């Protein structure tokens, strides 16, 4: 019997690609073949996918970027992508197609709809992304990472949680060393969008901490490429040990070694923080669609595991105060770490796998 094929369609941000990678890892272990359909932007995030995943770059586009001529070309590029995806599916029929959001998801999901293949979407955030919102009534199942998820009337979601990569699961509920008078780590991760304000505010906030604290402190700061040099120079000028890079390939390790994480509230970041179990300060991206990052953060905050600072109130003083609140109270920091793990869903990947296998068995009417 030939191996069943899972086709995963995901857009060009880590928020879409990391849970897609988690599903790919799990399905390959179960003997499935896995293809990933994405665009050139998404292909940058495929380095962590198992090498047996077949990567297919497909034509897609968004109305959100580019000038008038580029916007006029959008429907034609998407149509070309749908045609190409349809031909590929006819040649090698997927048992199930799963979309994780982002514009590169459109061609594969539309082709799967036209060919009446079993299909589902996974929404990572508490508010549907634009593409997933368009697809909710055209798929056989809607899996939700954050609960509750704001869904259109008549659409039922299934709460599975947000899958995390194997490297995160390996550090599930890792032992936490509370802050003290010894070397401690702060991890700053800004996500792929809107990270500039974090690079403006967090370094001076850290620099304002007492000298006795700074001598033991090491910072891992993920800064956008255009901000990297100035952020690194700031830390050096203030005598702060810092590793500044535009992208960390080993976030799970750094996260497990950190006493505090300062992060945007992207769904994947929230999932990683909660599965590993670390105190965090979350700054939701103010321009996120439907303010979905605030919705993502709500569960960790209500569990007592995270401190939320709205972007409108993000100042050097406010950030310094909250950093001190965690680092100066080791017992409370330990409690935040424990609370984070109670909120995490390490079984999210298994839940999603079960949905995929159920769809494959049922097929479509």
Coordinates of C-alpha atoms in Angstrom, one line a residue:
X1 CA 0.0 0.0 0.0
X2 CA 1.4 3.4 -1.0
X3 CA 2.1 6.0 1.6
X4 CA -0.7 8.6 2.0
X5 CA 0.3 12.2 1.0
X6 CA -0.3 15.2 3.3
X7 CA -0.1 18.6 1.5
X8 CA 0.6 21.5 3.9
X9 CA 0.0 25.0 2.7
X10 CA 1.5 27.8 4.8
X11 CA 2.5 31.5 4.4
X12 CA 5.7 33.3 4.8
X13 CA 6.0 34.0 8.6
X14 CA 7.3 31.9 11.4
X15 CA 3.8 32.1 13.0
X16 CA 2.4 30.0 10.1
X17 CA 5.5 27.9 9.3
X18 CA 6.4 26.6 12.8
X19 CA 3.1 24.8 13.5
X20 CA 3.3 23.5 9.9
X21 CA 6.7 22.1 10.6
X22 CA 5.4 20.4 13.8
X23 CA 2.7 18.7 11.8
X24 CA 5.1 17.6 9.1
X25 CA 7.5 16.1 11.7
X26 CA 4.6 14.1 13.3
X27 CA 3.1 12.8 10.0
X28 CA 6.4 11.7 8.6
X29 CA 7.0 9.7 11.7
X30 CA 3.6 8.0 11.0
X31 CA 4.7 6.9 7.6
X32 CA 3.0 9.6 5.5
X33 CA 4.6 11.6 2.7
X34 CA 4.6 15.3 3.2
X35 CA 4.7 18.2 0.8
X36 CA 4.8 21.8 1.7
X37 CA 3.3 24.5 -0.6
X38 CA 4.6 28.0 0.1
X39 CA 6.1 31.0 -1.6
X40 CA 9.7 32.4 -1.8
X41 CA 9.2 34.2 1.5
X42 CA 7.9 31.1 3.3
X43 CA 10.8 29.1 1.9
X44 CA 13.2 31.0 4.2
X45 CA 11.6 29.1 7.1
X46 CA 11.9 25.6 5.7
X47 CA 15.4 24.9 7.1
X48 CA 14.0 23.2 10.1
X49 CA 11.6 21.0 8.2
X50 CA 12.6 17.3 8.0
X51 CA 14.7 16.8 4.8
X52 CA 12.1 14.3 3.5
X53 CA 9.6 17.1 3.2
X54 CA 9.1 18.0 -0.4
X55 CA 9.0 21.8 -0.8
X56 CA 7.0 23.3 -3.6
X57 CA 7.1 27.0 -4.3
X58 CA 3.9 28.3 -5.8
X59 CA 2.7 31.6 -7.3
X60 CA 0.6 33.7 -4.9
X61 CA 0.2 37.4 -4.0
X62 CA -1.4 39.8 -1.7
X63 CA -3.2 43.1 -2.2
X64 CA -1.5 44.4 1.0
X65 CA 1.9 45.1 -0.7
X66 CA 3.2 46.7 -3.8
X67 CA 2.0 49.6 -6.1
X68 CA -1.0 49.8 -8.4
X69 CA 0.5 47.7 -11.2
X70 CA 1.5 44.9 -8.7
X71 CA -2.1 45.0 -7.2
X72 CA -3.6 44.6 -10.7
X73 CA -1.4 41.5 -11.2
X74 CA -2.6 39.8 -8.0
X75 CA -5.6 37.9 -9.3
X76 CA -3.6 36.6 -12.3
X77 CA -0.8 35.4 -10.0
X78 CA -3.2 33.7 -7.7
X79 CA -5.0 32.1 -10.7
X80 CA -1.7 30.8 -12.0
X81 CA -1.0 29.4 -8.6
X82 CA -4.4 27.6 -8.4
X83 CA -3.9 26.1 -11.9
X84 CA -0.4 24.9 -11.0
X85 CA -1.5 23.5 -7.7
X86 CA -4.5 21.7 -9.3
X87 CA -2.2 20.0 -11.9
X88 CA 0.2 18.8 -9.2
X89 CA -2.7 17.4 -7.1
X90 CA -4.1 15.6 -10.1
X91 CA -0.7 14.0 -10.7
X92 CA -0.1 13.2 -7.0
X93 CA -3.4 13.2 -5.1
X94 CA -3.2 14.3 -1.4
X95 CA -5.2 12.4 1.1
X96 CA -5.6 15.6 3.1
X97 CA -4.7 19.3 2.5
X98 CA -4.1 21.5 5.5
X99 CA -3.7 25.2 5.4
X100 CA -2.0 27.3 8.1
X101 CA -2.8 30.7 6.8
X102 CA -1.1 33.4 4.9
X103 CA -1.6 34.3 1.2
X104 CA 0.6 31.4 -0.1
X105 CA -2.1 29.2 1.4
X106 CA -4.7 30.3 -1.2
X107 CA -3.7 28.4 -4.3
X108 CA -3.5 25.0 -2.7
X109 CA -6.7 25.4 -0.6
X110 CA -8.7 26.7 -3.6
X111 CA -7.3 23.8 -5.8
X112 CA -8.3 21.3 -3.0
X113 CA -11.8 22.8 -2.9
X114 CA -12.2 22.6 -6.7
X115 CA -11.0 19.0 -6.7
X116 CA -13.2 18.2 -3.6
X117 CA -10.3 16.8 -1.6
X118 CA -10.4 16.5 2.2
X119 CA -9.2 19.8 3.6
X120 CA -8.9 21.8 6.8
X121 CA -7.4 24.9 8.1
X122 CA -5.5 25.6 11.4
X123 CA -5.8 29.1 12.8
X124 CA -3.1 29.9 15.3
X125 CA -4.6 33.2 16.7
X126 CA -7.6 34.1 18.7
X127 CA -8.8 36.2 15.7
X128 CA -9.0 34.6 12.2
X129 CA -6.4 35.8 9.7
X130 CA -7.8 37.3 6.4
X131 CA -7.1 34.2 4.4
X132 CA -8.4 31.7 6.9
X133 CA -11.5 33.9 7.3
X134 CA -12.2 33.5 3.6
X135 CA -11.7 29.7 3.8
X136 CA -13.7 28.8 7.0
X137 CA -16.9 27.8 5.1
X138 CA -15.1 26.0 2.3
X139 CA -13.2 23.4 4.4
X140 CA -14.2 20.2 6.3
X141 CA -12.7 21.3 9.6
X142 CA -11.4 24.4 11.4
X143 CA -8.8 23.7 14.0
X144 CA -8.1 26.4 16.5
X145 CA -4.8 27.1 18.3
X146 CA -6.0 29.8 20.7
X147 CA -9.3 29.4 22.6
X148 CA -11.7 30.9 22.3
X149 CA -11.3 31.8 18.6
X150 CA -13.6 34.5 17.1
X151 CA -15.3 32.5 14.3
X152 CA -18.0 33.5 11.8
X153 CA -21.6 32.6 12.7
X154 CA -22.3 29.0 11.8
X155 CA -18.7 27.9 11.9
X156 CA -17.7 25.4 14.6
X157 CA -14.0 25.3 15.6
X158 CA -12.1 22.5 17.2
X159 CA -9.7 23.5 19.9
X160 CA -6.5 21.6 19.3
X161 CA -3.9 24.1 20.5
X162 CA -0.9 25.4 18.6
X163 CA 1.6 22.6 17.6
X164 CA 5.2 23.2 18.6
X165 CA 8.3 21.9 17.0
X166 CA 10.1 18.8 18.3
X167 CA 12.9 21.0 19.6
X168 CA 10.3 22.7 21.8
X169 CA 8.7 19.5 23.0
X170 CA 12.1 18.1 24.0
X171 CA 12.2 21.0 26.5
X172 CA 8.6 20.6 27.8
X173 CA 8.4 22.0 31.4
X174 CA 12.2 22.3 31.6
X175 CA 13.5 22.9 35.1
X176 CA 13.5 26.7 35.8
X177 CA 16.4 28.3 37.7
X178 CA 14.9 31.5 39.3
X179 CA 16.9 34.8 39.0
X180 CA 19.6 35.3 41.7
X181 CA 23.1 36.5 42.2
X182 CA 24.6 34.4 39.5
X183 CA 24.6 34.5 35.6
X184 CA 21.0 34.9 34.3
X185 CA 19.6 35.2 30.8
X186 CA 17.0 37.4 29.1
X187 CA 15.7 36.4 25.7
X188 CA 14.1 39.1 23.5
X189 CA 12.2 37.9 20.4
X190 CA 10.3 40.3 18.3
X191 CA 8.8 38.2 15.6
X192 CA 9.0 39.0 11.9
X193 CA 6.9 42.2 12.0
X194 CA 6.9 45.3 14.1
X195 CA 10.0 44.5 16.1
X196 CA 11.6 48.0 15.8
X197 CA 9.9 49.4 18.9
X198 CA 11.3 46.6 20.9
X199 CA 14.8 47.4 19.7
X200 CA 14.2 51.1 20.6
X201 CA 12.9 50.4 24.1
X202 CA 14.3 47.2 25.6
X203 CA 18.1 47.9 25.4
X204 CA 17.8 51.2 27.3
X205 CA 15.4 49.6 29.8
X206 CA 17.9 46.8 30.5
X207 CA 20.7 49.3 30.7
X208 CA 18.8 51.2 33.4
X209 CA 18.9 48.2 35.8
X210 CA 21.3 48.3 38.8
X211 CA 24.9 47.7 38.1
X212 CA 24.9 44.6 40.4
X213 CA 22.2 43.1 38.2
X214 CA 23.9 43.9 34.9
X215 CA 27.2 42.3 35.8
X216 CA 25.5 38.9 35.9
X217 CA 23.2 39.5 32.9
X218 CA 23.4 38.1 29.4
X219 CA 20.9 39.1 26.7
X220 CA 19.9 37.3 23.5
X221 CA 18.1 39.9 21.4
X222 CA 16.5 39.1 18.0
X223 CA 16.6 42.4 16.1
X224 CA 15.6 43.1 12.5
X225 CA 18.5 43.3 10.1
X226 CA 18.3 47.1 9.7
X227 CA 18.4 47.4 13.5
X228 CA 21.0 44.8 14.3
X229 CA 24.2 47.0 14.3
X230 CA 22.8 49.8 16.4
X231 CA 21.3 47.4 19.0
X232 CA 24.6 45.5 19.3
X233 CA 26.5 48.8 19.6
X234 CA 24.2 50.0 22.3
X235 CA 24.7 46.9 24.4
X236 CA 28.5 47.0 23.9
X237 CA 28.6 50.7 24.8
X238 CA 26.8 50.0 28.1
X239 CA 28.9 47.0 29.0
X240 CA 26.1 44.5 28.6
X241 CA 26.9 41.0 27.3
X242 CA 24.5 40.5 24.4
X243 CA 24.1 38.2 21.4
X244 CA 22.2 40.2 18.8
X245 CA 21.0 38.4 15.6
X246 CA 18.2 39.0 13.1
X247 CA 17.1 35.3 13.5
X248 CA 17.9 32.7 16.1
X249 CA 17.9 29.1 14.8
X250 CA 18.0 27.8 18.4
X251 CA 15.2 29.7 20.1
X252 CA 14.0 26.6 22.1
X253 CA 17.4 26.2 23.7
X254 CA 17.7 29.9 24.5
X255 CA 14.1 29.9 25.8
X256 CA 14.8 27.0 28.2
X257 CA 17.9 28.7 29.5
X258 CA 16.3 32.1 30.1
X259 CA 15.0 33.5 33.4
X260 CA 12.8 35.9 31.5
X261 CA 11.4 36.2 28.0
X262 CA 10.4 39.5 26.4
X263 CA 8.3 38.9 23.3
X264 CA 5.6 39.9 20.9
X265 CA 2.5 37.8 21.5
X266 CA 2.5 35.8 18.3
X267 CA 0.6 32.5 18.6
X268 CA 3.8 30.4 18.1
X269 CA 5.8 32.4 20.6
X270 CA 3.0 32.1 23.2
X271 CA 2.8 28.3 22.5
X272 CA 6.6 27.8 22.9
X273 CA 6.7 29.9 26.1
X274 CA 3.9 28.0 27.7
X275 CA 5.1 24.5 26.7
X276 CA 8.7 25.2 28.0
X277 CA 7.3 27.2 30.9
X278 CA 9.0 30.6 31.3
X279 CA 8.0 34.0 32.8
X280 CA 7.4 36.5 30.1
X281 CA 6.6 40.1 29.3
X282 CA 4.4 40.2 26.2
X283 CA 4.0 43.3 24.0
X284 CA 1.2 42.6 21.5
X285 CA 1.8 44.0 18.0
X286 CA -0.6 46.9 17.8
X287 CA -1.2 46.7 14.1
X288 CA -2.0 43.0 14.2
X289 CA -5.3 42.1 12.4
X290 CA -8.2 42.4 14.8
X291 CA -5.7 42.9 17.7
X292 CA -5.2 39.2 17.7
X293 CA -2.0 39.3 19.6
X294 CA -3.7 40.7 22.6
X295 CA -6.2 37.8 22.4
X296 CA -3.2 35.4 22.1
X297 CA -1.6 36.8 25.3
X298 CA -4.8 36.7 27.4
X299 CA -4.6 33.1 28.6
X300 CA -1.0 33.4 29.8
X301 CA -1.7 36.7 31.5
X302 CA -4.8 35.4 33.2
X303 CA -2.9 32.3 34.4
X304 CA -0.4 34.6 36.1
X305 CA 2.4 33.5 33.8
X306 CA 2.9 36.7 31.9
X307 CA 2.9 40.5 32.2
X308 CA 1.2 42.4 29.3
X309 CA 2.3 45.8 28.2
X310 CA 0.2 47.4 25.4
X311 CA 2.3 49.0 22.8
X312 CA 0.7 52.3 23.5
X313 CA 2.1 52.2 27.0
X314 CA 5.5 50.7 26.1
X315 CA 8.2 53.1 27.5
X316 CA 11.7 52.6 28.8
X317 CA 10.5 53.2 32.3
X318 CA 7.5 50.8 32.1
X319 CA 9.7 48.0 30.6
X320 CA 12.5 48.5 33.2
X321 CA 9.9 48.4 36.0
X322 CA 8.4 45.1 34.8
X323 CA 11.8 43.5 34.1
X324 CA 12.8 44.3 37.7
X325 CA 9.5 43.0 39.0
X326 CA 10.4 39.5 37.6
X327 CA 14.2 39.5 38.3
X328 CA 13.9 40.9 41.8
X329 CA 11.3 38.4 43.0
X330 CA 12.6 34.8 42.4
X331 CA 9.7 33.1 44.1
X332 CA 7.2 35.0 42.0
X333 CA 9.3 34.2 38.9
X334 CA 9.2 30.5 39.7
X335 CA 5.4 30.7 40.2
X336 CA 5.1 32.4 36.7
X337 CA 7.1 29.5 35.2
X338 CA 4.9 26.9 36.8
X339 CA 1.8 28.8 35.7
X340 CA 3.0 28.9 32.1
X341 CA 3.2 25.1 31.9
X342 CA -0.4 24.8 33.2
X343 CA -1.5 26.9 30.2
X344 CA 0.6 25.0 27.6
X345 CA -0.8 22.4 25.3
X346 CA 2.1 20.0 24.5
X347 CA -0.4 17.6 23.0
X348 CA -1.5 20.1 20.3
X349 CA 0.4 18.3 17.5
X350 CA -1.2 14.9 18.5
X351 CA -4.6 16.6 18.4
X352 CA -4.0 17.9 15.0
X353 CA -2.7 14.6 13.7
X354 CA -5.9 12.9 14.9
X355 CA -7.9 15.4 13.0
X356 CA -5.9 14.8 9.8
X357 CA -6.2 11.1 10.1
X358 CA -9.9 11.3 10.7
X359 CA -10.4 13.4 7.7
X360 CA -8.3 11.0 5.5
X361 CA -10.5 8.1 6.6
X362 CA -13.8 10.0 6.0
X363 CA -12.9 11.6 2.8
X364 CA -15.3 14.2 1.4
X365 CA -19.0 13.8 0.4

